[in-house]
Coordinates of C-alpha atoms in Angstrom, one line a residue:
X9 CA -34.3 65.7 -68.4
X10 CA -36.9 63.7 -70.4
X11 CA -34.7 63.5 -73.5
X12 CA -31.8 62.2 -71.3
X13 CA -34.1 59.6 -69.9
X14 CA -35.1 58.5 -73.3
X15 CA -31.6 58.5 -74.8
X16 CA -30.3 56.5 -71.8
X17 CA -33.1 54.0 -72.2
X18 CA -32.6 53.7 -75.9
X19 CA -28.8 53.2 -75.6
X20 CA -29.1 50.6 -72.9
X21 CA -31.9 48.8 -74.8
X22 CA -30.0 48.6 -78.0
X23 CA -26.8 47.3 -76.3
X24 CA -28.7 44.7 -74.3
X25 CA -30.9 43.5 -77.1
X26 CA -28.0 43.4 -79.6
X27 CA -26.0 41.2 -77.2
X28 CA -28.9 39.0 -76.3
X29 CA -29.8 38.5 -80.0
X30 CA -26.3 37.4 -80.8
X31 CA -26.4 34.9 -78.0
X32 CA -29.8 33.6 -79.0
X33 CA -28.7 33.2 -82.6
X34 CA -25.6 31.3 -81.5
X35 CA -27.8 29.1 -79.3
X36 CA -30.2 28.4 -82.2
X37 CA -27.3 27.5 -84.4
X38 CA -25.9 25.1 -81.9
X39 CA -29.3 23.6 -81.2
X40 CA -29.6 22.9 -84.9
X41 CA -26.3 21.0 -84.9
X42 CA -24.1 23.9 -86.1
X43 CA -20.5 24.5 -85.0
X44 CA -18.8 27.7 -84.0
X45 CA -16.9 27.8 -87.2
X46 CA -20.1 27.6 -89.3
X47 CA -22.0 30.3 -87.3
X48 CA -23.0 33.4 -89.3
X49 CA -24.6 36.2 -87.4
X50 CA -27.8 37.5 -89.1
X51 CA -27.0 41.2 -89.1
X52 CA -30.4 42.2 -90.5
X53 CA -32.3 40.4 -87.7
X54 CA -30.0 42.0 -85.1
X55 CA -30.4 45.4 -86.6
X56 CA -34.2 45.1 -86.8
X57 CA -34.4 44.0 -83.2
X58 CA -32.2 46.9 -82.0
X59 CA -34.2 49.4 -84.1
X60 CA -37.4 48.1 -82.5
X61 CA -36.0 48.4 -78.9
X62 CA -34.1 51.6 -79.4
X63 CA -36.7 53.3 -81.6
X64 CA -39.9 52.2 -80.0
X65 CA -40.1 50.0 -77.0
X66 CA -37.5 51.6 -74.7
X67 CA -38.7 55.2 -75.1
X68 CA -42.4 54.1 -75.1
X69 CA -42.0 52.2 -71.8
X70 CA -39.9 54.9 -70.2
X71 CA -42.9 57.2 -70.6
X72 CA -45.4 54.4 -69.8
X73 CA -43.7 53.6 -66.5
X74 CA -43.5 57.3 -65.5
X75 CA -47.2 57.8 -66.1
X76 CA -48.1 54.5 -64.4
X77 CA -46.3 55.6 -61.3
X78 CA -48.2 58.9 -61.3
X79 CA -51.6 57.2 -61.7
X80 CA -50.9 54.4 -59.2
X81 CA -48.2 55.5 -56.8
X82 CA -46.5 53.1 -54.5
X83 CA -44.1 50.2 -54.5
X84 CA -46.1 47.8 -52.3
X85 CA -47.6 44.6 -53.7
X86 CA -51.1 45.9 -54.7
X87 CA -50.1 49.0 -56.8
X88 CA -47.1 47.1 -58.2
X89 CA -49.3 44.2 -59.2
X90 CA -51.9 46.5 -60.7
X91 CA -49.3 48.4 -62.7
X92 CA -47.4 45.2 -63.8
X93 CA -50.4 43.1 -64.8
X94 CA -52.2 46.2 -66.2
X95 CA -49.2 47.0 -68.4
X96 CA -49.1 43.4 -69.7
X97 CA -52.9 43.4 -70.4
X98 CA -53.1 46.9 -71.9
X99 CA -49.9 47.1 -73.9
X100 CA -49.0 43.4 -74.4
X101 CA -51.1 42.5 -77.5
X102 CA -50.6 45.8 -79.4
X103 CA -46.9 45.8 -78.8
X104 CA -46.4 42.2 -79.7
X105 CA -48.4 42.6 -82.9
X106 CA -46.5 45.7 -83.8
X107 CA -43.2 43.8 -83.1
X108 CA -44.2 40.9 -85.3
X109 CA -45.3 43.2 -88.1
X110 CA -42.4 45.6 -87.8
X111 CA -39.8 43.0 -87.7
X112 CA -41.2 41.0 -90.7
X113 CA -41.7 44.1 -92.9
X114 CA -38.4 45.8 -92.1
X115 CA -36.5 42.5 -92.5
X116 CA -38.0 42.0 -95.9
X117 CA -37.2 45.6 -96.9
X118 CA -33.6 45.4 -95.7
X119 CA -33.1 42.1 -97.6
X120 CA -34.5 43.8 -100.8
X121 CA -37.7 41.8 -101.0
X122 CA -41.4 42.9 -101.0
X123 CA -43.1 42.3 -97.6
X124 CA -46.0 39.9 -97.9
X125 CA -48.6 41.8 -95.9
X126 CA -51.2 39.1 -96.2
X127 CA -48.8 36.5 -94.7
X128 CA -47.7 38.9 -92.0
X129 CA -51.3 39.7 -91.1
X130 CA -52.2 36.0 -91.1
X131 CA -49.2 35.1 -89.0
X132 CA -49.9 37.9 -86.5
X133 CA -53.6 36.9 -86.2
X134 CA -52.7 33.3 -85.6
X135 CA -50.1 34.0 -83.0
X136 CA -52.1 36.8 -81.2
X137 CA -54.0 34.6 -78.6
X138 CA -51.0 32.6 -77.4
X139 CA -48.7 35.5 -77.4
X140 CA -51.2 37.6 -75.4
X141 CA -51.9 34.7 -72.9
X142 CA -48.2 33.9 -72.4
X143 CA -47.3 37.5 -72.5
X144 CA -49.7 38.4 -69.7
X145 CA -48.2 35.6 -67.5
X146 CA -44.5 36.6 -68.3
X147 CA -44.8 40.3 -68.5
X148 CA -47.3 40.5 -65.6
X149 CA -44.8 38.8 -63.2
X150 CA -41.9 40.8 -64.7
X151 CA -43.8 44.0 -64.5
X152 CA -44.8 43.5 -60.9
X153 CA -41.2 42.8 -59.9
X154 CA -40.2 45.9 -61.9
X155 CA -42.6 48.2 -60.2
X156 CA -42.1 46.8 -56.7
X157 CA -38.3 46.2 -56.5
X158 CA -36.5 48.1 -59.3
X159 CA -35.6 51.8 -58.9
X160 CA -37.4 54.0 -61.4
X161 CA -34.2 54.9 -63.3
X162 CA -33.4 51.2 -63.9
X163 CA -36.9 50.0 -64.9
X164 CA -36.5 50.1 -68.7
X165 CA -33.1 48.4 -68.4
X166 CA -34.7 45.6 -66.3
X167 CA -37.6 45.3 -68.8
X168 CA -35.2 45.1 -71.7
X169 CA -33.4 42.3 -69.9
X170 CA -36.8 40.7 -69.4
X171 CA -37.4 41.3 -73.1
X172 CA -34.2 39.5 -74.0
X173 CA -35.6 36.5 -72.1
X174 CA -38.9 36.8 -73.8
X175 CA -37.1 37.0 -77.2
X176 CA -35.2 33.9 -76.4
X177 CA -38.5 32.1 -75.5
X178 CA -40.1 33.3 -78.8
X179 CA -37.0 32.4 -80.8
X180 CA -35.9 29.2 -79.3
X181 CA -39.2 27.6 -78.2
X182 CA -41.7 29.1 -80.5
X183 CA -39.7 29.9 -83.6
X184 CA -41.5 33.2 -83.9
X185 CA -38.6 35.3 -84.9
X186 CA -37.4 33.0 -87.6
X187 CA -40.8 32.9 -89.5

């Protein structure tokens, strides 16, 4: 049963994030004055994002949500708020830092270049405070809705959809995925 839960979460996560990244890349291209004819999908970026979601975040959060429901049972406001905001506070910074590092290292490796670990560490350190603050606000609200209103078997899907919105924010408004 657990392996089915993980595989389902991973498959949905990869599909949603792959589609969302394609749309975000198109939006970035258009925002920068590009045309449909000149658009080139960055397959490496798409593959890296799908690997992160399918290989780490979807199975990690499938298990995290299961444990959170056992520790703080209930779908009313107080336990949902505690689980949602608690998840954002506890996992937000480490997961975002892992995401930034993983995507930059794997992108460099897939493009055949040596990852600049000093630059990656410096970038992650500089972005950590704002990512954590904004992440707590975004993921706290999203997580509270998730624990309060979304059935358990759809929680990872809802959060991957939320992750697509978060990725669009990072990419379009912060430029975090392009650096």
